[in-house]
Amino acid sequence: MTLTSRNMCLKHYPKGMPVSDDFQMTTTEIAPAGDGEITVRNHWMSVDPYMRGRMTGIKTYIAPFELGQPMEGGAVGEIIHSGHPDFKVGDWVVSMLGWREVFTASVENLQKMLLQKIDPALIPPQAFLGVAGMPGLTAYAGLYKVAEFKPGETVLVSGAAGAVGSTVCQLAKADGARVVGIAGTDDKCKWLESHGVDVAINYKTTKNLTESLMKAAPDGFDVYFENVGGEMLEAALNTMKMFGRIAACGMISQYNNAEPAPGPSNLVMIVGKSLRLQGFIVSNYQEFALEYFAKLGPLMAEGKLVQHETVLNGIENAGEAFLRLFSGDKQGKMLVKLT
Ligand SMILES: NC(=O)c1ccc[n+]([C@@H]2O[C@H](COP(=O)([O-])OP(=O)(O)OC[C@H]3O[C@@H](n4cnc5c(N)ncnc54)[C@H](OP(=O)(O)O)[C@@H]3O)[C@@H](O)[C@H]2O)c1
């Protein structure tokens, strides 16, 4: 029996801000799994900001997407055919073959990227693309391993209402931090404050971000979790304490720049305040996944850490879901439900 998959591909590499015309749908026939292979029906797929870096046609730390081919990214699905003894029909898996409804692939090749069996009865399966997946581990690694956050410190988070940021805020709060979050709408700020964030600042309406941060944390910040860059990094540098630590997780305000952005005008503050600024990539922190899950499980069970999410339905809306990462028209983890 042959199956059909609708897939989302790139028509051309976006110039500047991506638009819906950069994406195109294809339909392909999928043969059922042969020896050593599994066929998976994806139920959920993730869109993530790092994918913009794969839409440039240039190899960075990861290869670019091929034009006209289904893109790749985190997905959760159910095995519907199996030719591999370790994977049974009905098992659920996380793979990196998102942006498509169905795929058949060899277990060996899937394992080179990511292939993880999950139990969808444990937590909602889409959480494995959010708090219990790559964004969650990013939050944990950046906060505890890179910034070396210690319970009770004062933490500043930009992109605070997003997938990574909302997890950072909740982890830090659970460890007794004073947390100040920066986000782009009043609704996002309300959500943050209703989940324990001490002060949430709407950077689009505040008159002076540095002054707002000084008011929210008069003694300054021990840790800054950087998701955005630009004016947020400048304001953070202005308000860090002596010996503060900055985990540079991402700088989404710069991903669509056609021209290089100007550097922070106050970078010199790193010297006087003896700050440490360290970038990181989550794939270099996989060894801490089990340690993170051991912390996450009880926090989720106690309701102290929740997955905040926005869901669009259907592969045909996957491009739109991706665009919303940059318009900010979503709350928490942006997901596409495929079934
Ligand atoms: N280092 C790593 O290994 C790693 C892994 C995962 C993610 N990241 C990075 O972590 C950051 C957050 O990722 P995420 O998956 O959690 O995404 P996300 O925060 O869920 O979504 C992106 C958010 O960024 C904000 N944003 C978009 N364009 C902006 C701009 N020009 N200026 C200011 N804010 C803007 C929007 O929120 P507002 O409405 O608040 O503006 C938007 O909702 C990104 O920089 C991403 O690249 C890094």
Short mmCIF file of C-alpha atoms and ligand atoms in Angstrom, two decimals:
data_model
loop_
_atom_site.label_atom_id
_atom_site.label_comp_id
_atom_site.label_asym_id
_atom_site.label_seq_id
_atom_site.Cartn_x
_atom_site.Cartn_y
_atom_site.Cartn_z
CA MET A 1 0.00 0.00 0.00
CA THR A 2 1.41 3.39 -0.95
CA LEU A 3 0.88 6.37 1.36
CA THR A 4 0.75 10.04 0.51
CA SER A 5 2.47 12.87 2.38
CA ARG A 6 1.94 16.59 2.00
CA ASN A 7 5.18 18.44 2.68
CA MET A 8 6.26 22.04 3.17
CA CYS A 9 9.30 23.11 1.15
CA LEU A 10 11.23 26.30 0.51
CA LYS A 11 10.59 27.79 -2.93
CA HIS A 12 13.49 30.23 -2.62
CA TYR A 13 15.79 31.46 0.11
CA PRO A 14 14.12 34.46 1.81
CA LYS A 15 15.77 37.86 1.53
CA GLY A 16 15.31 39.75 4.80
CA MET A 17 12.04 38.95 6.54
CA PRO A 18 10.57 35.67 5.17
CA VAL A 19 7.13 35.88 3.49
CA SER A 20 4.51 33.23 2.71
CA ASP A 21 5.55 33.14 -0.94
CA ASP A 22 8.93 31.70 0.15
CA PHE A 23 7.15 28.41 0.97
CA GLN A 24 5.48 25.82 -1.27
CA MET A 25 3.61 22.58 -0.67
CA THR A 26 4.44 19.32 -2.43
CA THR A 27 2.78 15.91 -2.30
CA THR A 28 4.85 12.76 -2.42
CA GLU A 29 4.13 9.05 -2.38
CA ILE A 30 5.68 7.18 0.54
CA ALA A 31 6.49 3.49 0.35
CA PRO A 32 5.85 1.51 3.56
CA ALA A 33 8.85 0.59 5.70
CA GLY A 34 11.24 -2.07 4.43
CA ASP A 35 13.96 -3.86 6.41
CA GLY A 36 15.55 -1.58 9.03
CA GLU A 37 13.05 1.20 8.30
CA ILE A 38 10.04 2.75 10.01
CA THR A 39 7.11 4.68 8.55
CA VAL A 40 5.90 7.49 10.79
CA ARG A 41 2.75 9.62 10.67
CA ASN A 42 3.68 12.96 12.23
CA HIS A 43 1.09 14.36 14.64
CA TRP A 44 2.98 17.52 15.64
CA MET A 45 5.83 19.58 14.19
CA SER A 46 7.88 22.40 15.59
CA VAL A 47 8.93 25.68 14.04
CA ASP A 48 12.03 27.23 15.60
CA PRO A 49 14.00 30.44 15.00
CA TYR A 50 17.24 28.52 14.21
CA MET A 51 15.55 27.28 11.01
CA ARG A 52 15.94 30.81 9.58
CA GLY A 53 19.69 30.13 9.55
CA ARG A 54 19.06 27.08 7.34
CA MET A 55 17.15 29.26 4.86
CA THR A 56 20.16 31.22 3.63
CA GLY A 57 21.73 28.72 1.24
CA ILE A 58 24.96 29.05 3.23
CA LYS A 59 26.38 26.37 5.54
CA THR A 60 26.69 27.68 9.11
CA TYR A 61 26.97 25.24 12.03
CA ILE A 62 24.29 23.28 10.19
CA ALA A 63 23.62 22.65 6.46
CA PRO A 64 21.08 24.83 4.59
CA PHE A 65 17.66 23.46 3.55
CA GLU A 66 17.49 22.25 -0.05
CA LEU A 67 15.08 24.21 -2.22
CA GLY A 68 12.03 22.19 -3.30
CA GLN A 69 12.66 19.46 -0.69
CA PRO A 70 10.71 19.01 2.56
CA MET A 71 12.46 21.00 5.27
CA GLU A 72 13.64 19.35 8.49
CA GLY A 73 12.89 20.01 12.14
CA GLY A 74 11.54 18.50 15.32
CA ALA A 75 8.40 16.38 14.97
CA VAL A 76 6.41 13.94 17.06
CA GLY A 77 4.69 11.03 15.33
CA GLU A 78 3.40 7.51 15.55
CA ILE A 79 4.89 4.49 13.81
CA ILE A 80 2.43 3.04 11.28
CA HIS A 81 4.75 0.46 9.61
CA SER A 82 7.92 -1.04 10.97
CA GLY A 83 10.70 -3.15 9.53
CA HIS A 84 12.89 -2.73 12.63
CA PRO A 85 12.70 -5.06 15.64
CA ASP A 86 13.20 -2.25 18.23
CA PHE A 87 10.34 -0.09 16.90
CA LYS A 88 6.74 -1.32 16.86
CA VAL A 89 3.60 -0.07 15.16
CA GLY A 90 1.91 2.28 17.64
CA ASP A 91 5.19 3.49 19.23
CA TRP A 92 5.55 7.28 19.37
CA VAL A 93 8.84 8.93 18.40
CA VAL A 94 10.49 12.33 18.20
CA SER A 95 12.48 12.75 14.98
CA MET A 96 13.99 15.56 12.95
CA LEU A 97 11.77 14.88 9.92
CA GLY A 98 9.11 17.51 10.49
CA TRP A 99 7.57 19.76 7.80
CA ARG A 100 5.86 16.65 6.33
CA GLU A 101 2.91 14.47 7.22
CA VAL A 102 4.39 11.00 6.68
CA PHE A 103 7.86 9.60 6.10
CA THR A 104 9.67 6.31 5.72
CA ALA A 105 13.32 6.31 6.72
CA SER A 106 15.97 3.94 8.01
CA VAL A 107 16.32 3.85 11.78
CA GLU A 108 20.09 4.13 11.35
CA ASN A 109 19.78 7.42 9.46
CA LEU A 110 17.14 8.79 11.81
CA GLN A 111 19.35 8.04 14.81
CA LYS A 112 22.17 10.11 13.28
CA MET A 113 19.94 13.19 13.70
CA LEU A 114 17.53 12.36 16.56
CA LEU A 115 15.22 9.44 17.18
CA GLN A 116 13.71 9.18 20.63
CA LYS A 117 10.86 6.92 21.72
CA ILE A 118 8.38 8.79 23.92
CA ASP A 119 5.38 7.90 26.04
CA PRO A 120 2.45 10.16 25.03
CA ALA A 121 0.55 9.08 28.15
CA LEU A 122 3.19 10.70 30.39
CA ILE A 123 2.80 14.30 29.24
CA PRO A 124 1.11 15.83 26.16
CA PRO A 125 3.24 14.59 23.24
CA GLN A 126 3.83 18.09 21.84
CA ALA A 127 5.65 18.97 25.08
CA PHE A 128 8.55 16.91 23.67
CA LEU A 129 8.96 19.74 21.15
CA GLY A 130 8.80 22.37 23.89
CA VAL A 131 9.50 22.21 27.62
CA ALA A 132 10.52 18.54 27.45
CA GLY A 133 12.40 18.96 24.18
CA MET A 134 15.07 21.11 22.57
CA PRO A 135 13.77 24.51 23.82
CA GLY A 136 13.49 23.17 27.38
CA LEU A 137 17.03 21.81 27.43
CA THR A 138 18.22 25.11 25.92
CA ALA A 139 16.63 26.99 28.82
CA TYR A 140 18.18 24.65 31.38
CA ALA A 141 21.64 24.60 29.83
CA GLY A 142 21.77 28.35 29.35
CA LEU A 143 20.53 29.20 32.82
CA TYR A 144 22.40 26.65 34.94
CA LYS A 145 25.46 25.62 32.89
CA VAL A 146 26.33 28.75 30.90
CA ALA A 147 25.15 31.55 33.20
CA GLU A 148 25.80 29.42 36.31
CA PHE A 149 22.63 30.75 37.92
CA LYS A 150 22.37 30.18 41.65
CA PRO A 151 19.06 29.98 43.52
CA GLY A 152 17.91 33.37 44.80
CA GLU A 153 19.73 35.49 42.22
CA THR A 154 18.10 38.21 40.11
CA VAL A 155 17.53 37.15 36.51
CA LEU A 156 16.62 39.13 33.41
CA VAL A 157 15.11 37.27 30.42
CA SER A 158 14.40 38.73 26.97
CA GLY A 159 11.98 36.93 24.65
CA ALA A 160 10.54 35.93 28.01
CA ALA A 161 7.14 34.73 26.76
CA GLY A 162 8.58 32.45 24.08
CA ALA A 163 9.37 28.74 24.15
CA VAL A 164 12.84 29.08 25.67
CA GLY A 165 12.19 32.29 27.61
CA SER A 166 9.03 31.09 29.37
CA THR A 167 10.88 27.96 30.48
CA VAL A 168 13.83 30.00 31.78
CA CYS A 169 11.46 32.23 33.75
CA GLN A 170 9.65 29.29 35.35
CA LEU A 171 12.87 27.39 36.16
CA ALA A 172 14.41 30.46 37.78
CA LYS A 173 11.25 31.22 39.75
CA ALA A 174 11.10 27.63 41.01
CA ASP A 175 14.62 28.19 42.37
CA GLY A 176 13.65 31.34 44.23
CA ALA A 177 14.97 33.93 41.79
CA ARG A 178 13.65 37.44 41.33
CA VAL A 179 12.77 37.35 37.62
CA VAL A 180 12.20 40.24 35.25
CA GLY A 181 10.93 39.33 31.78
CA ILE A 182 10.80 41.39 28.59
CA ALA A 183 8.11 40.59 26.00
CA GLY A 184 6.31 42.25 23.09
CA THR A 185 2.64 42.49 24.14
CA ASP A 186 0.64 43.27 27.29
CA ASP A 187 -1.02 39.84 27.04
CA LYS A 188 2.38 38.13 27.09
CA CYS A 189 3.38 40.24 30.10
CA LYS A 190 0.15 39.30 31.88
CA TRP A 191 0.79 35.60 31.24
CA LEU A 192 4.33 35.94 32.63
CA GLU A 193 3.18 37.71 35.80
CA SER A 194 0.39 35.17 36.30
CA HIS A 195 3.11 32.48 36.22
CA GLY A 196 5.23 34.07 38.90
CA VAL A 197 7.46 36.50 37.00
CA ASP A 198 8.00 39.46 39.34
CA VAL A 199 7.93 42.19 36.71
CA ALA A 200 7.19 41.81 32.98
CA ILE A 201 7.98 44.73 30.70
CA ASN A 202 6.46 45.32 27.26
CA TYR A 203 9.47 46.57 25.29
CA LYS A 204 7.21 47.93 22.56
CA THR A 205 5.41 50.38 24.85
CA THR A 206 7.97 51.20 27.54
CA LYS A 207 9.49 54.66 27.03
CA ASN A 208 12.95 53.81 28.31
CA LEU A 209 13.89 50.16 28.70
CA THR A 210 16.96 50.80 30.86
CA GLU A 211 14.93 52.93 33.30
CA SER A 212 12.17 50.30 33.46
CA LEU A 213 14.74 47.60 34.22
CA MET A 214 16.40 49.74 36.93
CA LYS A 215 12.99 50.24 38.52
CA ALA A 216 12.22 46.51 38.37
CA ALA A 217 15.59 45.48 39.84
CA PRO A 218 17.21 48.46 41.64
CA ASP A 219 20.27 46.39 42.64
CA GLY A 220 20.77 45.12 39.08
CA PHE A 221 20.89 41.66 37.53
CA ASP A 222 23.17 38.73 38.32
CA VAL A 223 22.15 36.88 35.15
CA TYR A 224 20.86 37.96 31.75
CA PHE A 225 19.39 35.26 29.49
CA GLU A 226 19.73 36.78 26.01
CA ASN A 227 17.25 35.72 23.32
CA VAL A 228 16.84 38.93 21.34
CA GLY A 229 19.95 41.17 21.06
CA GLY A 230 20.00 44.80 19.92
CA GLU A 231 18.41 47.31 22.30
CA MET A 232 17.76 44.55 24.87
CA LEU A 233 21.44 43.69 25.14
CA GLU A 234 22.27 47.39 25.54
CA ALA A 235 19.68 47.78 28.32
CA ALA A 236 20.92 44.60 29.99
CA LEU A 237 24.55 45.78 29.92
CA ASN A 238 23.40 49.04 31.56
CA THR A 239 21.72 47.17 34.41
CA MET A 240 23.95 44.16 35.12
CA LYS A 241 25.59 43.89 38.53
CA MET A 242 29.36 43.64 38.92
CA PHE A 243 30.55 40.14 37.86
CA GLY A 244 27.19 39.43 36.19
CA ARG A 245 26.89 36.59 33.67
CA ILE A 246 25.15 36.72 30.30
CA ALA A 247 24.06 33.51 28.51
CA ALA A 248 23.81 34.45 24.82
CA CYS A 249 21.22 31.96 23.59
CA GLY A 250 20.05 33.85 20.51
CA MET A 251 19.59 37.28 18.96
CA ILE A 252 16.36 36.94 17.03
CA SER A 253 16.13 40.68 16.32
CA GLN A 254 19.03 40.21 13.90
CA TYR A 255 18.11 37.01 12.00
CA ASN A 256 16.39 38.82 9.13
CA ASN A 257 18.79 41.75 8.82
CA ALA A 258 19.81 42.47 5.25
CA GLU A 259 22.77 44.53 6.56
CA PRO A 260 24.93 43.82 9.62
CA ALA A 261 23.43 45.39 12.76
CA PRO A 262 25.45 47.99 14.68
CA GLY A 263 27.16 46.61 17.77
CA PRO A 264 25.89 47.53 21.25
CA SER A 265 27.13 51.09 21.83
CA ASN A 266 27.91 50.29 25.49
CA LEU A 267 29.81 47.00 25.08
CA VAL A 268 32.66 48.59 27.01
CA MET A 269 30.61 48.04 30.18
CA ILE A 270 31.71 44.42 30.05
CA VAL A 271 35.14 45.64 31.16
CA GLY A 272 34.22 47.92 34.05
CA LYS A 273 31.61 45.56 35.44
CA SER A 274 33.80 42.47 34.87
CA LEU A 275 30.91 40.76 33.08
CA ARG A 276 31.07 37.34 31.43
CA LEU A 277 29.20 36.92 28.14
CA GLN A 278 29.10 33.41 26.74
CA GLY A 279 27.24 32.07 23.71
CA PHE A 280 26.14 28.46 23.48
CA ILE A 281 24.42 25.90 21.24
CA VAL A 282 22.13 23.37 22.91
CA SER A 283 23.50 20.40 20.96
CA ASN A 284 26.72 20.77 22.97
CA TYR A 285 24.76 20.24 26.20
CA GLN A 286 22.92 16.97 25.40
CA GLU A 287 24.76 15.26 28.25
CA PHE A 288 22.60 17.27 30.68
CA ALA A 289 19.27 16.02 29.24
CA LEU A 290 18.68 13.41 31.96
CA GLU A 291 19.66 15.87 34.70
CA TYR A 292 17.16 18.34 33.22
CA PHE A 293 14.36 15.75 32.99
CA ALA A 294 14.94 14.84 36.64
CA LYS A 295 14.29 18.49 37.52
CA LEU A 296 11.47 18.99 35.01
CA GLY A 297 9.33 15.98 36.02
CA PRO A 298 8.51 17.11 39.58
CA LEU A 299 8.10 20.75 38.50
CA MET A 300 5.54 19.75 35.83
CA ALA A 301 3.77 17.39 38.25
CA GLU A 302 3.47 20.23 40.80
CA GLY A 303 2.24 22.66 38.11
CA LYS A 304 5.27 24.90 38.66
CA LEU A 305 6.37 24.55 35.04
CA VAL A 306 3.80 24.48 32.26
CA GLN A 307 4.06 24.40 28.50
CA HIS A 308 2.68 27.64 27.13
CA GLU A 309 1.82 27.12 23.44
CA THR A 310 0.15 28.39 20.30
CA VAL A 311 -1.08 25.81 17.78
CA LEU A 312 -1.94 26.17 14.09
CA ASN A 313 -3.62 23.23 12.37
CA GLY A 314 -2.47 21.55 9.16
CA ILE A 315 0.81 21.32 7.23
CA GLU A 316 -0.55 24.06 4.93
CA ASN A 317 -0.15 26.50 7.86
CA ALA A 318 3.42 25.51 8.74
CA GLY A 319 4.91 28.45 6.80
CA GLU A 320 2.56 30.86 8.59
CA ALA A 321 3.55 29.34 11.94
CA PHE A 322 7.21 29.98 11.11
CA LEU A 323 6.51 33.61 10.13
CA ARG A 324 4.84 34.19 13.50
CA LEU A 325 8.16 33.58 15.27
CA PHE A 326 9.26 36.89 13.82
CA SER A 327 6.00 38.86 13.95
CA GLY A 328 5.59 37.75 17.58
CA ASP A 329 1.93 36.90 16.86
CA LYS A 330 1.87 33.88 19.18
CA GLN A 331 2.35 32.94 22.81
CA GLY A 332 4.89 30.43 24.11
CA LYS A 333 5.95 27.49 21.95
CA MET A 334 4.77 27.75 18.32
CA LEU A 335 3.52 24.37 17.06
CA VAL A 336 1.70 22.88 14.09
CA LYS A 337 -0.77 20.04 14.64
CA LEU A 338 -0.73 17.78 11.63
CA THR A 339 -3.53 15.33 12.45
N1 LIG B 1 21.51 28.53 21.38
C1 LIG B 1 20.66 27.54 21.14
O1 LIG B 1 21.03 26.36 21.08
C2 LIG B 1 19.21 27.88 20.92
C3 LIG B 1 18.23 26.87 20.93
C4 LIG B 1 16.88 27.26 20.79
C5 LIG B 1 16.56 28.61 20.62
N2 LIG B 1 17.56 29.54 20.59
C6 LIG B 1 17.26 30.97 20.47
O2 LIG B 1 16.44 31.32 21.55
C7 LIG B 1 15.62 32.42 21.18
C8 LIG B 1 14.17 32.09 21.48
O3 LIG B 1 13.79 30.96 20.71
P1 LIG B 1 12.34 30.32 20.89
O4 LIG B 1 12.31 29.05 20.16
O5 LIG B 1 12.00 30.35 22.32
O6 LIG B 1 11.43 31.35 20.10
P2 LIG B 1 10.21 32.14 20.69
O7 LIG B 1 10.74 33.07 21.74
O8 LIG B 1 9.16 31.18 21.06
O9 LIG B 1 9.67 33.01 19.46
C9 LIG B 1 10.34 34.12 19.03
C10 LIG B 1 9.91 35.41 19.79
O10 LIG B 1 10.93 36.37 19.62
C11 LIG B 1 10.39 37.67 19.68
N3 LIG B 1 10.91 38.44 18.53
C12 LIG B 1 10.86 38.12 17.24
N4 LIG B 1 11.43 39.07 16.48
C13 LIG B 1 11.84 40.03 17.35
C14 LIG B 1 12.50 41.28 17.19
N5 LIG B 1 12.86 41.76 15.99
N6 LIG B 1 12.77 42.01 18.30
C15 LIG B 1 12.42 41.55 19.51
N7 LIG B 1 11.79 40.37 19.73
C16 LIG B 1 11.51 39.63 18.66
C17 LIG B 1 8.86 37.52 19.58
O11 LIG B 1 8.33 37.75 20.89
P3 LIG B 1 7.90 39.22 21.39
O12 LIG B 1 6.44 39.38 21.10
O13 LIG B 1 8.19 39.17 22.85
O14 LIG B 1 8.71 40.22 20.65
C18 LIG B 1 8.66 36.06 19.22
O15 LIG B 1 7.48 35.53 19.76
C19 LIG B 1 15.90 32.68 19.71
O16 LIG B 1 16.86 33.71 19.61
C20 LIG B 1 16.48 31.37 19.23
O17 LIG B 1 17.30 31.52 18.09
C21 LIG B 1 18.86 29.18 20.73
#
